[in-house]
Amino acid sequence: MDQTIAIREMQERIAFYEDMKAYNQLFELLSGGIFRFTYSLVKSQEVAEEIVSDVFIKMWQIRDRLPEIENLKVYLYTIARNFSFNYITKHYKNTMVSLDELDVEAVIELNGPVEMCISADLIQQIGRVIRQLPPQCRLIFQLVKEEGLKYKEVAAVLEISPLTVRNQLAIAVRKIGEMLPAYLQSGFKEINRFSHS
């Protein structure tokens, strides 16, 4: 089933029936991505876990308004962003938080069989390149490529234009491609060797 449809069904079950099973399913589906997003901003596992918990508590508190929310996934990521920015402002005495000023932590999670064949060295190199990207570029790359959000969803969460998302993603992909040609070639040779065995 399409994730958007599944989220919508859970959203309605929570709103209309206060369905705890649907709430837990939604938490299971989205909490990992929201945690990685939040952690990349606050750089503390404990704080990120607390923020994720707060995001879902907030959703439960406003469950009667859930039918009005068109894209719950974007809504929850936006709450996570706001909670993260509030934490950063409160604990680091910043008067204003901007994506360009944040030191965004790159979180790489590779789960598929092809990714398992990529050498640990290649993963380290990719992580190094991602960490060298500007903060906003890094965050956009993470949300699109690792969390699977659409350009419009990322634009809504980060309060930027979809064109900016597309351009920043193109920059990220280009920089990764420029800095890793030797590693990519050796990595793909390794993958081909395993796939033809």
PDB file of C-alpha atoms in Angstrom:
ATOM      1  CA  MET A   1       0.000   0.000   0.000  1.00  0.00           C
ATOM      2  CA  ASP A   2       1.184   3.515  -0.800  1.00  0.00           C
ATOM      3  CA  GLN A   3       2.675   5.197   2.283  1.00  0.00           C
ATOM      4  CA  THR A   4       0.594   8.357   1.787  1.00  0.00           C
ATOM      5  CA  ILE A   5      -2.642   6.340   1.755  1.00  0.00           C
ATOM      6  CA  ALA A   6      -1.555   4.326   4.809  1.00  0.00           C
ATOM      7  CA  ILE A   7      -0.710   7.521   6.724  1.00  0.00           C
ATOM      8  CA  ARG A   8      -4.068   9.039   5.773  1.00  0.00           C
ATOM      9  CA  GLU A   9      -5.930   5.950   7.021  1.00  0.00           C
ATOM     10  CA  MET A  10      -4.041   5.956  10.336  1.00  0.00           C
ATOM     11  CA  GLN A  11      -4.612   9.699  10.640  1.00  0.00           C
ATOM     12  CA  GLU A  12      -8.373   9.217  10.264  1.00  0.00           C
ATOM     13  CA  ARG A  13      -8.487   6.275  12.700  1.00  0.00           C
ATOM     14  CA  ILE A  14      -6.653   8.384  15.291  1.00  0.00           C
ATOM     15  CA  ALA A  15      -8.908  11.405  14.715  1.00  0.00           C
ATOM     16  CA  PHE A  16     -12.276   9.651  14.583  1.00  0.00           C
ATOM     17  CA  TYR A  17     -11.772   6.635  16.854  1.00  0.00           C
ATOM     18  CA  GLU A  18      -8.808   7.600  19.082  1.00  0.00           C
ATOM     19  CA  ASP A  19      -7.265   4.382  17.763  1.00  0.00           C
ATOM     20  CA  MET A  20      -4.070   3.645  19.756  1.00  0.00           C
ATOM     21  CA  LYS A  21      -3.111   0.848  17.363  1.00  0.00           C
ATOM     22  CA  ALA A  22      -3.115   3.334  14.480  1.00  0.00           C
ATOM     23  CA  TYR A  23      -1.150   5.792  16.635  1.00  0.00           C
ATOM     24  CA  ASN A  24       1.498   3.134  17.357  1.00  0.00           C
ATOM     25  CA  GLN A  25       1.642   2.121  13.680  1.00  0.00           C
ATOM     26  CA  LEU A  26       2.123   5.744  12.645  1.00  0.00           C
ATOM     27  CA  PHE A  27       4.835   6.145  15.271  1.00  0.00           C
ATOM     28  CA  GLU A  28       6.609   3.020  13.955  1.00  0.00           C
ATOM     29  CA  LEU A  29       6.359   4.264  10.379  1.00  0.00           C
ATOM     30  CA  LEU A  30       7.551   7.850  10.861  1.00  0.00           C
ATOM     31  CA  SER A  31       9.517   8.089  14.113  1.00  0.00           C
ATOM     32  CA  GLY A  32      12.814   6.834  12.639  1.00  0.00           C
ATOM     33  CA  GLY A  33      12.908   9.466   9.916  1.00  0.00           C
ATOM     34  CA  ILE A  34      11.797  12.219  12.269  1.00  0.00           C
ATOM     35  CA  PHE A  35      14.475  11.107  14.752  1.00  0.00           C
ATOM     36  CA  ARG A  36      17.229  11.251  12.088  1.00  0.00           C
ATOM     37  CA  PHE A  37      16.004  14.682  10.956  1.00  0.00           C
ATOM     38  CA  THR A  38      15.861  15.995  14.521  1.00  0.00           C
ATOM     39  CA  TYR A  39      19.214  14.460  15.472  1.00  0.00           C
ATOM     40  CA  SER A  40      20.840  16.121  12.467  1.00  0.00           C
ATOM     41  CA  LEU A  41      19.763  19.460  13.943  1.00  0.00           C
ATOM     42  CA  VAL A  42      20.248  19.027  17.710  1.00  0.00           C
ATOM     43  CA  LYS A  43      23.143  16.497  17.608  1.00  0.00           C
ATOM     44  CA  SER A  44      22.020  14.723  20.771  1.00  0.00           C
ATOM     45  CA  GLN A  45      20.395  11.301  20.722  1.00  0.00           C
ATOM     46  CA  GLU A  46      18.627  11.901  24.024  1.00  0.00           C
ATOM     47  CA  VAL A  47      17.247  15.291  22.961  1.00  0.00           C
ATOM     48  CA  ALA A  48      16.227  13.972  19.529  1.00  0.00           C
ATOM     49  CA  GLU A  49      14.350  11.060  21.143  1.00  0.00           C
ATOM     50  CA  GLU A  50      12.602  13.483  23.488  1.00  0.00           C
ATOM     51  CA  ILE A  51      11.624  15.753  20.595  1.00  0.00           C
ATOM     52  CA  VAL A  52      10.232  12.799  18.599  1.00  0.00           C
ATOM     53  CA  SER A  53       8.187  11.808  21.638  1.00  0.00           C
ATOM     54  CA  ASP A  54       6.958  15.402  22.026  1.00  0.00           C
ATOM     55  CA  VAL A  55       5.988  15.532  18.328  1.00  0.00           C
ATOM     56  CA  PHE A  56       3.760  12.472  18.660  1.00  0.00           C
ATOM     57  CA  ILE A  57       2.321  13.662  21.982  1.00  0.00           C
ATOM     58  CA  LYS A  58       1.451  16.954  20.286  1.00  0.00           C
ATOM     59  CA  MET A  59      -0.215  15.056  17.439  1.00  0.00           C
ATOM     60  CA  TRP A  60      -2.313  13.071  19.936  1.00  0.00           C
ATOM     61  CA  GLN A  61      -3.292  16.260  21.765  1.00  0.00           C
ATOM     62  CA  ILE A  62      -4.647  17.791  18.547  1.00  0.00           C
ATOM     63  CA  ARG A  63      -6.133  14.543  17.192  1.00  0.00           C
ATOM     64  CA  ASP A  64      -9.568  16.132  16.726  1.00  0.00           C
ATOM     65  CA  ARG A  65      -7.985  18.551  14.196  1.00  0.00           C
ATOM     66  CA  LEU A  66      -6.130  15.832  12.247  1.00  0.00           C
ATOM     67  CA  PRO A  67      -8.746  15.575   9.455  1.00  0.00           C
ATOM     68  CA  GLU A  68      -7.932  19.193   8.524  1.00  0.00           C
ATOM     69  CA  ILE A  69      -4.235  18.396   7.990  1.00  0.00           C
ATOM     70  CA  GLU A  70      -3.607  17.647   4.331  1.00  0.00           C
ATOM     71  CA  ASN A  71      -0.110  16.103   4.652  1.00  0.00           C
ATOM     72  CA  LEU A  72       0.488  14.698   8.135  1.00  0.00           C
ATOM     73  CA  LYS A  73       4.063  13.626   7.381  1.00  0.00           C
ATOM     74  CA  VAL A  74       5.070  17.197   6.466  1.00  0.00           C
ATOM     75  CA  TYR A  75       3.125  18.495   9.461  1.00  0.00           C
ATOM     76  CA  LEU A  76       5.030  16.211  11.874  1.00  0.00           C
ATOM     77  CA  TYR A  77       8.423  17.053  10.342  1.00  0.00           C
ATOM     78  CA  THR A  78       7.521  20.750  10.647  1.00  0.00           C
ATOM     79  CA  ILE A  79       6.661  20.313  14.343  1.00  0.00           C
ATOM     80  CA  ALA A  80       9.985  18.471  14.791  1.00  0.00           C
ATOM     81  CA  ARG A  81      11.818  21.318  13.067  1.00  0.00           C
ATOM     82  CA  ASN A  82      10.140  23.897  15.298  1.00  0.00           C
ATOM     83  CA  PHE A  83      10.837  21.912  18.484  1.00  0.00           C
ATOM     84  CA  SER A  84      14.463  21.464  17.383  1.00  0.00           C
ATOM     85  CA  PHE A  85      14.894  25.168  16.648  1.00  0.00           C
ATOM     86  CA  ASN A  86      13.288  26.022  20.009  1.00  0.00           C
ATOM     87  CA  TYR A  87      15.735  23.686  21.761  1.00  0.00           C
ATOM     88  CA  ILE A  88      18.730  25.163  19.919  1.00  0.00           C
ATOM     89  CA  THR A  89      17.613  28.732  20.640  1.00  0.00           C
ATOM     90  CA  LYS A  90      17.011  27.971  24.334  1.00  0.00           C
ATOM     91  CA  HIS A  91      20.169  25.956  24.990  1.00  0.00           C
ATOM     92  CA  TYR A  92      22.679  27.756  22.796  1.00  0.00           C
ATOM     93  CA  LYS A  93      21.431  31.278  23.473  1.00  0.00           C
ATOM     94  CA  ASN A  94      20.929  31.974  19.769  1.00  0.00           C
ATOM     95  CA  THR A  95      18.361  34.664  19.196  1.00  0.00           C
ATOM     96  CA  MET A  96      17.542  33.325  15.762  1.00  0.00           C
ATOM     97  CA  VAL A  97      18.089  30.001  14.057  1.00  0.00           C
ATOM     98  CA  SER A  98      18.816  29.798  10.339  1.00  0.00           C
ATOM     99  CA  LEU A  99      19.467  26.659   8.311  1.00  0.00           C
ATOM    100  CA  ASP A 100      22.566  28.285   6.843  1.00  0.00           C
ATOM    101  CA  GLU A 101      24.038  28.791  10.325  1.00  0.00           C
ATOM    102  CA  LEU A 102      23.310  25.322  11.704  1.00  0.00           C
ATOM    103  CA  ASP A 103      25.926  22.607  11.887  1.00  0.00           C
ATOM    104  CA  VAL A 104      23.733  19.830  10.494  1.00  0.00           C
ATOM    105  CA  GLU A 105      24.856  16.303  11.368  1.00  0.00           C
ATOM    106  CA  ALA A 106      24.752  13.879   8.429  1.00  0.00           C
ATOM    107  CA  VAL A 107      22.959  10.650   9.293  1.00  0.00           C
ATOM    108  CA  ILE A 108      23.522   7.854   6.790  1.00  0.00           C
ATOM    109  CA  GLU A 109      21.456   4.717   7.014  1.00  0.00           C
ATOM    110  CA  LEU A 110      21.880   2.063   4.328  1.00  0.00           C
ATOM    111  CA  ASN A 111      19.579  -0.935   4.580  1.00  0.00           C
ATOM    112  CA  GLY A 112      19.097  -2.542   1.168  1.00  0.00           C
ATOM    113  CA  PRO A 113      21.049  -5.524  -0.172  1.00  0.00           C
ATOM    114  CA  VAL A 114      22.939  -3.383  -2.686  1.00  0.00           C
ATOM    115  CA  GLU A 115      23.954  -0.949   0.044  1.00  0.00           C
ATOM    116  CA  MET A 116      25.243  -3.861   2.135  1.00  0.00           C
ATOM    117  CA  CYS A 117      27.685  -4.696  -0.669  1.00  0.00           C
ATOM    118  CA  ILE A 118      29.213  -1.225  -0.638  1.00  0.00           C
ATOM    119  CA  SER A 119      32.467  -1.227   1.261  1.00  0.00           C
ATOM    120  CA  ALA A 120      32.720   0.431   4.649  1.00  0.00           C
ATOM    121  CA  ASP A 121      35.402   2.689   3.179  1.00  0.00           C
ATOM    122  CA  LEU A 122      33.025   3.965   0.497  1.00  0.00           C
ATOM    123  CA  ILE A 123      30.347   4.645   3.112  1.00  0.00           C
ATOM    124  CA  GLN A 124      32.896   6.624   5.136  1.00  0.00           C
ATOM    125  CA  GLN A 125      33.896   8.613   2.052  1.00  0.00           C
ATOM    126  CA  ILE A 126      30.277   9.396   1.193  1.00  0.00           C
ATOM    127  CA  GLY A 127      29.667  10.453   4.800  1.00  0.00           C
ATOM    128  CA  ARG A 128      32.732  12.707   4.675  1.00  0.00           C
ATOM    129  CA  VAL A 129      31.520  14.362   1.463  1.00  0.00           C
ATOM    130  CA  ILE A 130      28.014  14.828   2.877  1.00  0.00           C
ATOM    131  CA  ARG A 131      29.443  16.412   6.049  1.00  0.00           C
ATOM    132  CA  GLN A 132      31.350  18.909   3.869  1.00  0.00           C
ATOM    133  CA  LEU A 133      28.162  20.132   2.194  1.00  0.00           C
ATOM    134  CA  PRO A 134      26.677  23.432   3.393  1.00  0.00           C
ATOM    135  CA  PRO A 135      24.116  22.854   6.218  1.00  0.00           C
ATOM    136  CA  GLN A 136      20.969  23.527   4.186  1.00  0.00           C
ATOM    137  CA  CYS A 137      22.248  21.421   1.295  1.00  0.00           C
ATOM    138  CA  ARG A 138      23.082  18.561   3.688  1.00  0.00           C
ATOM    139  CA  LEU A 139      19.652  18.664   5.326  1.00  0.00           C
ATOM    140  CA  ILE A 140      17.841  18.727   1.974  1.00  0.00           C
ATOM    141  CA  PHE A 141      19.915  15.770   0.750  1.00  0.00           C
ATOM    142  CA  GLN A 142      19.017  13.826   3.895  1.00  0.00           C
ATOM    143  CA  LEU A 143      15.294  14.565   3.686  1.00  0.00           C
ATOM    144  CA  VAL A 144      14.985  13.742  -0.027  1.00  0.00           C
ATOM    145  CA  LYS A 145      17.446  10.889  -0.487  1.00  0.00           C
ATOM    146  CA  GLU A 146      17.344   9.216   2.914  1.00  0.00           C
ATOM    147  CA  GLU A 147      13.885  10.010   4.288  1.00  0.00           C
ATOM    148  CA  GLY A 148      12.069   9.892   0.942  1.00  0.00           C
ATOM    149  CA  LEU A 149      10.293  13.235   1.186  1.00  0.00           C
ATOM    150  CA  LYS A 150       9.203  14.897  -2.045  1.00  0.00           C
ATOM    151  CA  TYR A 151      10.634  18.275  -3.062  1.00  0.00           C
ATOM    152  CA  LYS A 152       7.381  20.064  -2.144  1.00  0.00           C
ATOM    153  CA  GLU A 153       7.316  18.320   1.248  1.00  0.00           C
ATOM    154  CA  VAL A 154      10.906  19.330   2.010  1.00  0.00           C
ATOM    155  CA  ALA A 155      10.121  22.871   0.880  1.00  0.00           C
ATOM    156  CA  ALA A 156       7.156  22.987   3.277  1.00  0.00           C
ATOM    157  CA  VAL A 157       9.123  21.560   6.225  1.00  0.00           C
ATOM    158  CA  LEU A 158      12.085  23.906   5.742  1.00  0.00           C
ATOM    159  CA  GLU A 159       9.988  26.895   4.603  1.00  0.00           C
ATOM    160  CA  ILE A 160      11.883  27.319   1.328  1.00  0.00           C
ATOM    161  CA  SER A 161      10.839  27.039  -2.324  1.00  0.00           C
ATOM    162  CA  PRO A 162      10.711  23.694  -4.165  1.00  0.00           C
ATOM    163  CA  LEU A 163      13.141  25.237  -6.671  1.00  0.00           C
ATOM    164  CA  THR A 164      15.648  25.810  -3.853  1.00  0.00           C
ATOM    165  CA  VAL A 165      15.219  22.179  -2.811  1.00  0.00           C
ATOM    166  CA  ARG A 166      15.865  20.998  -6.372  1.00  0.00           C
ATOM    167  CA  ASN A 167      18.891  23.260  -6.802  1.00  0.00           C
ATOM    168  CA  GLN A 168      20.425  22.332  -3.425  1.00  0.00           C
ATOM    169  CA  LEU A 169      19.907  18.636  -4.131  1.00  0.00           C
ATOM    170  CA  ALA A 170      21.577  19.029  -7.532  1.00  0.00           C
ATOM    171  CA  ILE A 171      24.542  20.723  -5.830  1.00  0.00           C
ATOM    172  CA  ALA A 172      24.793  17.887  -3.282  1.00  0.00           C
ATOM    173  CA  VAL A 173      24.663  15.165  -5.917  1.00  0.00           C
ATOM    174  CA  ARG A 174      27.183  16.991  -8.128  1.00  0.00           C
ATOM    175  CA  LYS A 175      29.626  17.471  -5.244  1.00  0.00           C
ATOM    176  CA  ILE A 176      29.324  13.843  -4.192  1.00  0.00           C
ATOM    177  CA  GLY A 177      29.898  12.787  -7.796  1.00  0.00           C
ATOM    178  CA  GLU A 178      32.924  15.081  -8.174  1.00  0.00           C
ATOM    179  CA  MET A 179      34.632  14.023  -4.970  1.00  0.00           C
ATOM    180  CA  LEU A 180      34.078  10.282  -5.169  1.00  0.00           C
ATOM    181  CA  PRO A 181      34.730   9.089  -8.732  1.00  0.00           C
ATOM    182  CA  ALA A 182      37.448   6.592  -7.810  1.00  0.00           C
ATOM    183  CA  TYR A 183      35.506   5.278  -4.825  1.00  0.00           C
ATOM    184  CA  LEU A 184      32.297   5.005  -6.819  1.00  0.00           C
ATOM    185  CA  GLN A 185      34.013   3.090  -9.603  1.00  0.00           C
ATOM    186  CA  SER A 186      35.581   0.638  -7.171  1.00  0.00           C
ATOM    187  CA  GLY A 187      32.297   0.348  -5.253  1.00  0.00           C
ATOM    188  CA  PHE A 188      30.297  -0.438  -8.394  1.00  0.00           C
ATOM    189  CA  LYS A 189      32.909  -3.001  -9.482  1.00  0.00           C
ATOM    190  CA  GLU A 190      32.514  -4.648  -6.079  1.00  0.00           C
ATOM    191  CA  ILE A 191      28.713  -4.646  -6.369  1.00  0.00           C
ATOM    192  CA  ASN A 192      28.905  -6.127  -9.883  1.00  0.00           C
ATOM    193  CA  ARG A 193      31.279  -8.821  -8.658  1.00  0.00           C
ATOM    194  CA  PHE A 194      28.787  -9.828  -5.923  1.00  0.00           C
ATOM    195  CA  SER A 195      25.730  -9.628  -8.168  1.00  0.00           C
ATOM    196  CA  HIS A 196      27.317 -11.861 -10.836  1.00  0.00           C
ATOM    197  CA  SER A 197      28.519 -14.493  -8.324  1.00  0.00           C
TER     198      SER A 197
END
